[in-house]
Coordinates of C-alpha atoms in Angstrom, one line a residue:
X1 CA -81.1 -8.9 100.6
X2 CA -78.0 -8.4 98.4
X3 CA -79.2 -4.9 97.3
X4 CA -79.9 -3.9 100.9
X5 CA -76.3 -4.8 101.9
X6 CA -75.0 -2.7 98.9
X7 CA -77.2 0.2 100.0
X8 CA -76.1 -0.1 103.6
X9 CA -72.4 0.0 102.6
X10 CA -73.0 3.0 100.2
X11 CA -74.9 4.9 103.0
X12 CA -72.2 4.2 105.6
X13 CA -69.4 5.1 103.2
X14 CA -71.1 8.4 102.2
X15 CA -71.8 9.3 105.8
X16 CA -68.2 8.8 106.7
X17 CA -66.8 10.7 103.7
X18 CA -69.2 13.6 103.9
X19 CA -68.9 13.8 107.7
X20 CA -65.1 13.9 107.6
X21 CA -65.1 16.4 104.7
X22 CA -67.5 18.9 106.4
X23 CA -65.7 18.4 109.7
X24 CA -62.5 19.7 108.0
X25 CA -64.3 22.9 107.1
X26 CA -65.9 23.1 110.6
X27 CA -62.8 22.5 112.6
X28 CA -60.7 25.0 110.6
X29 CA -63.4 27.6 110.8
X30 CA -63.5 27.1 114.6
X31 CA -59.7 27.4 114.8
X32 CA -60.0 30.9 113.3
X33 CA -63.0 31.8 115.5
X34 CA -65.4 31.8 112.5
X35 CA -69.0 31.1 113.5
X36 CA -70.5 27.9 111.9
X37 CA -74.3 28.1 111.8
X38 CA -75.1 24.7 110.4
X39 CA -73.3 21.3 110.1
X40 CA -75.3 18.8 108.0
X41 CA -74.7 15.4 106.7
X42 CA -76.7 15.2 103.4
X43 CA -78.8 18.1 102.2
X44 CA -82.0 19.2 104.0
X45 CA -84.3 21.1 101.5
X46 CA -87.7 21.8 103.2
X47 CA -87.0 19.5 106.2
X48 CA -84.3 17.4 108.0
X49 CA -84.5 13.9 109.4
X50 CA -83.3 15.2 112.7
X51 CA -81.4 18.1 114.1
X52 CA -80.2 19.7 117.4
X53 CA -78.4 22.9 118.3
X54 CA -75.4 23.2 120.5
X55 CA -73.9 26.7 121.0
X56 CA -74.1 28.7 117.7
X57 CA -74.3 25.6 115.5
X58 CA -77.2 23.5 114.4
X59 CA -76.3 19.9 113.7
X60 CA -78.5 17.7 111.5
X61 CA -79.0 14.8 109.1
X62 CA -80.7 15.7 105.8
X63 CA -82.8 13.4 103.7
X64 CA -81.2 14.1 100.3
X65 CA -77.9 12.0 100.1
X66 CA -76.2 14.1 97.5
X67 CA -73.5 15.4 99.9
X68 CA -73.5 17.6 102.9
X69 CA -72.5 21.1 104.0
X70 CA -71.5 23.5 106.8
X71 CA -73.1 26.9 106.7
X72 CA -70.4 29.4 107.7
X73 CA -71.4 32.8 108.8
X74 CA -70.5 35.5 106.2
X75 CA -69.8 33.1 103.3
X76 CA -71.7 32.8 100.0
X77 CA -72.2 29.1 99.7
X78 CA -74.8 26.5 98.5
X79 CA -77.3 27.9 101.0
X80 CA -77.4 31.1 98.9
X81 CA -78.3 33.1 102.0
X82 CA -78.0 36.7 100.8
X83 CA -79.8 38.4 103.8
X84 CA -76.7 38.1 106.0
X85 CA -74.5 39.5 103.3
X86 CA -76.5 42.7 103.2
X87 CA -75.6 43.5 106.8
X88 CA -72.3 45.0 108.1
X89 CA -69.5 42.3 108.4
X90 CA -69.1 41.1 111.9
X91 CA -65.7 39.9 113.4
X92 CA -66.8 36.3 113.6
X93 CA -67.8 36.1 110.0
X94 CA -65.9 34.4 107.2
X95 CA -65.7 37.5 105.1
X96 CA -64.1 39.4 107.9
X97 CA -61.1 37.1 108.1
X98 CA -57.8 37.4 106.1
X99 CA -57.7 35.7 102.7
X100 CA -55.1 33.1 103.9
X101 CA -57.4 32.0 106.7
X102 CA -60.4 31.7 104.3
X103 CA -58.3 29.7 101.9
X104 CA -57.3 27.2 104.6
X105 CA -61.0 26.9 105.6
X106 CA -61.9 26.1 102.0
X107 CA -59.2 23.5 101.5
X108 CA -59.6 21.8 104.9
X109 CA -62.4 19.5 103.6
X110 CA -60.2 18.2 100.8
X111 CA -57.2 17.8 103.2
X112 CA -59.4 15.7 105.5
X113 CA -60.5 13.4 102.7
X114 CA -57.0 12.8 101.6
X115 CA -55.9 12.3 105.2
X116 CA -58.8 9.8 105.7
X117 CA -57.7 7.8 102.6
X118 CA -54.1 7.7 103.9
X119 CA -55.2 6.6 107.4
X120 CA -57.4 3.9 105.9
X121 CA -54.7 2.6 103.6
X122 CA -52.2 2.5 106.5
X123 CA -54.8 0.5 108.6
X124 CA -55.4 -1.9 105.7
X125 CA -51.7 -2.5 105.3
X126 CA -51.2 -3.1 109.0
X127 CA -54.3 -5.3 109.5
X128 CA -54.4 -7.4 106.4
X129 CA -51.1 -6.7 104.6
X130 CA -50.8 -6.4 100.9
X131 CA -52.1 -9.7 99.2
X132 CA -51.9 -10.1 95.5
X133 CA -51.3 -12.6 92.7
X134 CA -47.9 -12.2 91.0
X135 CA -47.6 -12.3 87.3
X136 CA -44.3 -14.1 87.8
X137 CA -46.2 -17.0 89.3
X138 CA -48.4 -17.3 86.2
X139 CA -46.1 -19.9 84.5
X140 CA -49.0 -21.4 82.6
X141 CA -50.1 -18.0 81.3
X142 CA -53.6 -16.7 80.9
X143 CA -56.8 -17.4 79.1
X144 CA -58.2 -14.5 77.1
X145 CA -61.7 -13.5 76.1
X146 CA -62.8 -13.1 72.5
X147 CA -62.1 -9.4 72.4
X148 CA -58.5 -9.9 73.7
X149 CA -57.9 -12.7 71.2
X150 CA -59.1 -10.3 68.4
X151 CA -56.4 -7.9 69.5
X152 CA -53.8 -10.6 69.1
X153 CA -53.6 -12.4 72.5
X154 CA -53.6 -16.2 72.6
X155 CA -54.5 -18.6 75.4
X156 CA -51.3 -19.4 77.2
X157 CA -49.7 -16.0 76.7
X158 CA -48.0 -14.6 79.8
X159 CA -47.5 -10.9 80.2
X160 CA -44.0 -9.5 80.2
X161 CA -44.4 -5.8 80.0
X162 CA -46.8 -2.9 79.0
X163 CA -45.1 0.0 77.3
X164 CA -41.7 -1.3 78.5
X165 CA -42.7 -1.6 82.2
X166 CA -42.5 -5.1 83.7
X167 CA -45.6 -6.5 85.3
X168 CA -45.9 -8.0 88.8
X169 CA -49.2 -7.4 90.5
X170 CA -52.0 -9.0 88.4
X171 CA -54.7 -6.9 90.3
X172 CA -53.5 -3.6 88.7
X173 CA -52.6 -5.2 85.3
X174 CA -56.0 -4.5 83.7
X175 CA -56.1 -0.9 85.0
X176 CA -52.6 -0.3 83.6
X177 CA -53.7 -1.7 80.2
X178 CA -56.9 0.3 79.9
X179 CA -56.3 3.7 81.5
X180 CA -54.4 5.5 78.8
X181 CA -54.8 8.4 76.3
X182 CA -53.0 6.6 73.6
X183 CA -52.4 3.0 72.4
X184 CA -50.5 0.3 74.3
X185 CA -47.6 -1.9 73.4
X186 CA -47.8 -5.2 75.2
X187 CA -45.1 -7.8 75.2
X188 CA -46.1 -11.4 76.0
X189 CA -44.2 -14.7 76.4
X190 CA -45.7 -17.2 74.0
X191 CA -44.2 -20.7 74.3
X192 CA -40.8 -19.2 75.2
X193 CA -40.8 -16.5 72.5
X194 CA -41.5 -12.8 73.2
X195 CA -44.3 -11.5 71.0
X196 CA -45.2 -7.8 70.7
X197 CA -48.9 -6.8 70.5
X198 CA -49.8 -3.2 69.5
X199 CA -53.2 -2.1 70.7
X200 CA -54.6 1.1 69.2
X201 CA -56.6 3.7 71.2
X202 CA -59.7 3.0 69.1
X203 CA -59.5 -0.7 70.2
X204 CA -59.2 0.3 73.8
X205 CA -62.1 2.7 73.5
X206 CA -64.3 0.1 71.9
X207 CA -63.4 -2.4 74.6
X208 CA -64.3 0.0 77.4
X209 CA -67.6 1.0 75.7
X210 CA -68.6 -2.6 75.1
X211 CA -67.6 -3.6 78.7
X212 CA -65.4 -6.3 77.0
X213 CA -62.8 -5.8 79.6
X214 CA -64.8 -8.1 81.9
X215 CA -62.9 -11.4 82.1
X216 CA -60.4 -9.9 79.7
X217 CA -58.0 -12.5 81.0
X218 CA -58.0 -15.2 83.7
X219 CA -55.2 -17.3 85.2
X220 CA -54.7 -20.5 83.2
X221 CA -55.2 -23.5 85.5
X222 CA -53.1 -26.6 84.8
X223 CA -54.3 -30.1 85.4
X224 CA -52.0 -31.1 88.3
X225 CA -52.6 -34.5 90.0
X226 CA -52.5 -34.0 93.8
X227 CA -53.6 -37.6 94.7
X228 CA -54.9 -40.7 93.0
X229 CA -58.3 -41.9 94.4
X230 CA -59.2 -44.7 92.0
X231 CA -57.2 -47.9 91.5
X232 CA -57.9 -47.7 87.8
X233 CA -56.1 -44.4 87.5
X234 CA -53.1 -45.8 89.4
X235 CA -53.1 -48.9 87.3
X236 CA -53.2 -46.8 84.2
X237 CA -49.9 -45.1 85.3
X238 CA -51.1 -41.8 86.8
X239 CA -49.0 -40.6 89.7
X240 CA -49.0 -37.8 92.3
X241 CA -47.3 -34.7 90.8
X242 CA -48.2 -35.5 87.2
X243 CA -49.4 -32.7 85.0
X244 CA -51.8 -33.8 82.3
X245 CA -50.9 -31.9 79.1
X246 CA -53.0 -33.7 76.6
X247 CA -56.1 -36.0 76.2
X248 CA -56.6 -37.5 72.8
X249 CA -56.5 -34.7 70.3
X250 CA -57.0 -32.0 73.0
X251 CA -53.5 -30.7 73.7
X252 CA -52.1 -27.8 75.8
X253 CA -55.5 -26.9 77.2
X254 CA -56.3 -25.9 80.8
X255 CA -57.9 -27.9 83.5
X256 CA -61.5 -26.8 82.8
X257 CA -61.3 -27.8 79.1
X258 CA -59.8 -31.2 80.1
X259 CA -62.5 -31.7 82.8
X260 CA -65.3 -31.0 80.3
X261 CA -63.7 -33.4 77.8
X262 CA -63.5 -36.2 80.4
X263 CA -67.1 -35.6 81.5
X264 CA -68.2 -35.9 77.9
X265 CA -66.7 -39.4 77.5
X266 CA -68.1 -41.5 80.3
X267 CA -67.3 -45.2 80.2
X268 CA -64.5 -44.7 77.6
X269 CA -60.8 -45.0 77.6
X270 CA -58.7 -41.9 76.9
X271 CA -55.2 -41.5 75.7
X272 CA -53.4 -39.1 78.0
X273 CA -50.0 -37.3 77.9
X274 CA -48.4 -36.2 81.1
X275 CA -45.4 -34.3 82.3
X276 CA -43.4 -36.0 85.1
X277 CA -40.2 -34.6 86.5
X278 CA -39.6 -32.5 83.4
X279 CA -40.2 -35.4 81.0
X280 CA -43.2 -36.0 78.8
X281 CA -44.9 -39.4 78.8
X282 CA -47.4 -40.1 76.1
X283 CA -50.1 -42.8 75.5
X284 CA -51.3 -43.5 79.0
X285 CA -54.6 -45.3 78.6
X286 CA -56.9 -44.1 81.4
X287 CA -60.5 -45.3 81.8
X288 CA -63.4 -43.0 82.6
X289 CA -66.1 -44.3 84.9
X290 CA -69.8 -44.0 84.3
X291 CA -69.9 -40.7 86.3
X292 CA -67.4 -39.0 83.9
X293 CA -64.4 -39.2 86.3
X294 CA -60.9 -40.7 86.0
X295 CA -60.2 -40.9 89.8
X296 CA -57.7 -38.2 90.6
X297 CA -57.8 -35.1 92.8
X298 CA -56.3 -32.0 91.4
X299 CA -54.6 -28.9 93.0
X300 CA -54.1 -25.3 92.1
X301 CA -50.5 -24.1 92.0
X302 CA -51.4 -20.5 92.7
X303 CA -51.0 -18.8 96.0
X304 CA -51.5 -15.2 97.1
X305 CA -48.3 -13.4 97.9
X306 CA -48.7 -11.4 101.1
X307 CA -46.6 -8.5 102.1
X308 CA -47.0 -8.0 105.9
X309 CA -46.2 -4.7 107.5
X310 CA -45.3 -3.7 111.0
X311 CA -47.1 -0.6 112.4
X312 CA -44.3 1.7 111.4
X313 CA -43.9 0.1 108.0
X314 CA -47.6 0.4 107.3
X315 CA -47.3 4.2 107.4
X316 CA -45.1 4.7 104.3
X317 CA -47.0 1.8 102.6
X318 CA -50.3 3.7 103.2
X319 CA -48.9 6.9 101.8
X320 CA -47.6 5.0 98.7
X321 CA -51.1 3.4 98.1
X322 CA -52.8 6.8 98.4
X323 CA -50.3 8.4 96.1
X324 CA -50.7 5.7 93.5
X325 CA -54.5 5.9 93.7
X326 CA -54.4 9.7 93.3
X327 CA -52.2 9.4 90.2
X328 CA -54.4 6.7 88.6
X329 CA -57.6 8.6 89.2
X330 CA -56.1 11.8 87.9
X331 CA -55.1 10.0 84.7
X332 CA -58.8 8.8 84.4
X333 CA -60.0 12.3 85.0
X334 CA -57.8 13.7 82.2
X335 CA -59.2 11.0 79.8
X336 CA -62.7 12.0 80.6
X337 CA -62.2 15.6 79.4
X338 CA -60.6 14.4 76.1
X339 CA -63.5 13.8 73.6
X340 CA -61.4 11.3 71.6
X341 CA -61.2 8.8 74.5
X342 CA -65.1 8.9 74.9
X343 CA -64.6 8.1 78.6
X344 CA -67.2 10.7 79.5
X345 CA -69.7 8.1 78.3
X346 CA -68.6 5.9 81.2
X347 CA -69.5 8.4 83.9
X348 CA -71.9 7.0 86.5
X349 CA -74.0 8.2 89.4
X350 CA -75.2 6.7 92.6
X351 CA -76.1 3.3 91.0
X352 CA -72.6 3.0 89.5
X353 CA -71.0 3.9 92.8
X354 CA -73.2 1.5 94.8
X355 CA -72.5 -1.3 92.3
X356 CA -68.8 -1.3 93.2
X357 CA -69.7 -2.6 96.7
X358 CA -70.0 -6.4 97.0
X359 CA -73.3 -8.1 97.9
X360 CA -71.8 -9.5 101.1
X361 CA -70.2 -7.5 103.9
X362 CA -66.4 -7.6 103.7
X363 CA -64.7 -5.0 105.9
X364 CA -61.4 -5.1 104.0
X365 CA -63.2 -4.5 100.7
X366 CA -65.4 -1.8 102.3
X367 CA -62.4 0.2 103.6
X368 CA -60.6 -0.2 100.3
X369 CA -63.7 1.3 98.5
X370 CA -64.1 4.0 101.1
X371 CA -60.5 5.1 100.8
X372 CA -60.8 5.2 97.0
X373 CA -64.1 7.2 97.1
X374 CA -62.5 9.6 99.6
X375 CA -59.8 10.4 97.1
X376 CA -62.3 10.9 94.4
X377 CA -64.3 13.2 96.6
X378 CA -61.1 15.2 97.4
X379 CA -60.1 15.5 93.7
X380 CA -63.6 16.4 92.5
X381 CA -63.9 19.1 95.2
X382 CA -60.6 20.6 94.0
X383 CA -62.0 21.2 90.5
X384 CA -62.2 25.0 89.8
X385 CA -66.0 25.0 89.6
X386 CA -67.9 27.7 91.5
X387 CA -69.8 26.0 94.3
X388 CA -67.0 23.5 94.9
X389 CA -64.1 24.0 97.3
X390 CA -61.8 24.4 94.3
X391 CA -64.0 27.3 93.0
X392 CA -63.9 29.1 96.3
X393 CA -60.2 28.5 96.6
X394 CA -59.6 29.9 93.1
X395 CA -61.3 33.2 93.9
X396 CA -59.5 33.5 97.2
X397 CA -56.1 32.8 95.4
X398 CA -57.1 35.5 92.9
X399 CA -57.6 37.9 95.9
X400 CA -54.3 37.0 97.4
X401 CA -52.4 37.5 94.2
X402 CA -54.1 40.7 92.9
X403 CA -55.0 42.1 96.4
X404 CA -58.5 42.7 95.0
X405 CA -61.5 40.9 96.5
X406 CA -64.2 39.7 94.1
X407 CA -67.5 41.5 94.7
X408 CA -70.2 39.7 96.6
X409 CA -72.5 40.1 93.6
X410 CA -69.9 38.3 91.4
X411 CA -69.5 35.5 94.0
X412 CA -73.3 35.1 94.2
X413 CA -73.6 34.8 90.4
X414 CA -70.7 32.4 90.2
X415 CA -72.3 30.3 92.9
X416 CA -75.5 30.0 90.8
X417 CA -73.5 29.1 87.7
X418 CA -71.5 26.5 89.7
X419 CA -74.7 24.9 91.1
X420 CA -76.1 24.7 87.5
X421 CA -72.9 23.0 86.3
X422 CA -72.9 20.6 89.3
X423 CA -76.6 19.8 88.8
X424 CA -76.0 19.1 85.1
X425 CA -73.2 16.7 85.9
X426 CA -75.4 14.9 88.4
X427 CA -78.2 14.6 85.9
X428 CA -75.8 13.4 83.2
X429 CA -74.0 10.8 85.4
X430 CA -77.2 9.4 86.9
X431 CA -78.9 9.5 83.5
X432 CA -76.1 7.3 82.3
X433 CA -77.0 4.8 85.1
X434 CA -80.6 4.8 84.0
X435 CA -79.7 4.4 80.3
X436 CA -77.3 1.5 81.0
X437 CA -79.9 -0.2 83.3
X438 CA -83.0 0.1 81.1
X439 CA -81.7 0.4 77.6
X440 CA -78.2 -1.1 77.2

């Protein structure tokens, strides 16, 4: 059932993204009175799932979910229809229009995906606000996994800055740490003293390749007494508001470590140290019952901070989120093309994309992922690869600048080359999925 929910989210997301992208091309072509012969969500080699015709345009749903397309009359595109190009240009064809109009038609899909992301982010800000855990609330610091400890982090460290930039939102902390083309300098607060940890690029590359960034750090949970439920705990001296900071030889641990220690000593008496009103009280003798409990109820001190937005405030907030997402993804894309970062090994296909969706339906999360993927689709389509919008736009810009139009033969050959490049990227990305699933 979980996998079906993931597939349903992926399918709905792709339908929205491809539909809005192709609608951009479609509507801009119609504005300039260019005939659109086909409008398809997903590709339809050999057959389509359904189709109907209205006016000059055939609308349909293909069976191959690798994208979608609009077939614009008089344009060399992924349909590779050369018969039409052998005929004399007609006024309603793409090739008969001025270069600036053709450029706008090519870029309209990218524009619509960016606009969709902005609208979604604005809607998220207005509907749910901006909820996050603040690093400034992490007074007890973090617990770090083995890889982070090998880099120099210690349980209880609290982040101060990364490369001189202060840290607030914990949700983006890991991304800020990992997405870089060089090493990182991290300053942490360790028991009131600032400690600098230098992390090399090689260490970051190894961490990404080994997936060691999973649970890289987690909020450290203190043992705070919210209420006393056993008379024995009260008689031993425990009070509401106490923070247990030591049990026997186990000192300065977090709640889960203390809990495991208590459960491992049923029927015994433990020597505890607590903090109460800023003072430390040692040597409280607290009995453990046969079930491995001391008779207190704990509480978590952490709460989400939520920035609420009015309708008008949500608009600049949405633009800001979209801008930051674009900047972050562009940084990742630059790292992929740099061999020394080895981030090309992390490319994934449809399995990787589908895996980012949760196994239960959460509309807020769905729209977050849809906005993010919409930005990815926009940026990827802007790449100057023949067959993508960026490739078409590049040739049109060349025509505008040089006043010389590339020949149709050249455009056709470029389209073939572009399709080969795109197919190779698809095979590589989805091959990585298969490799990681079956071999790694």
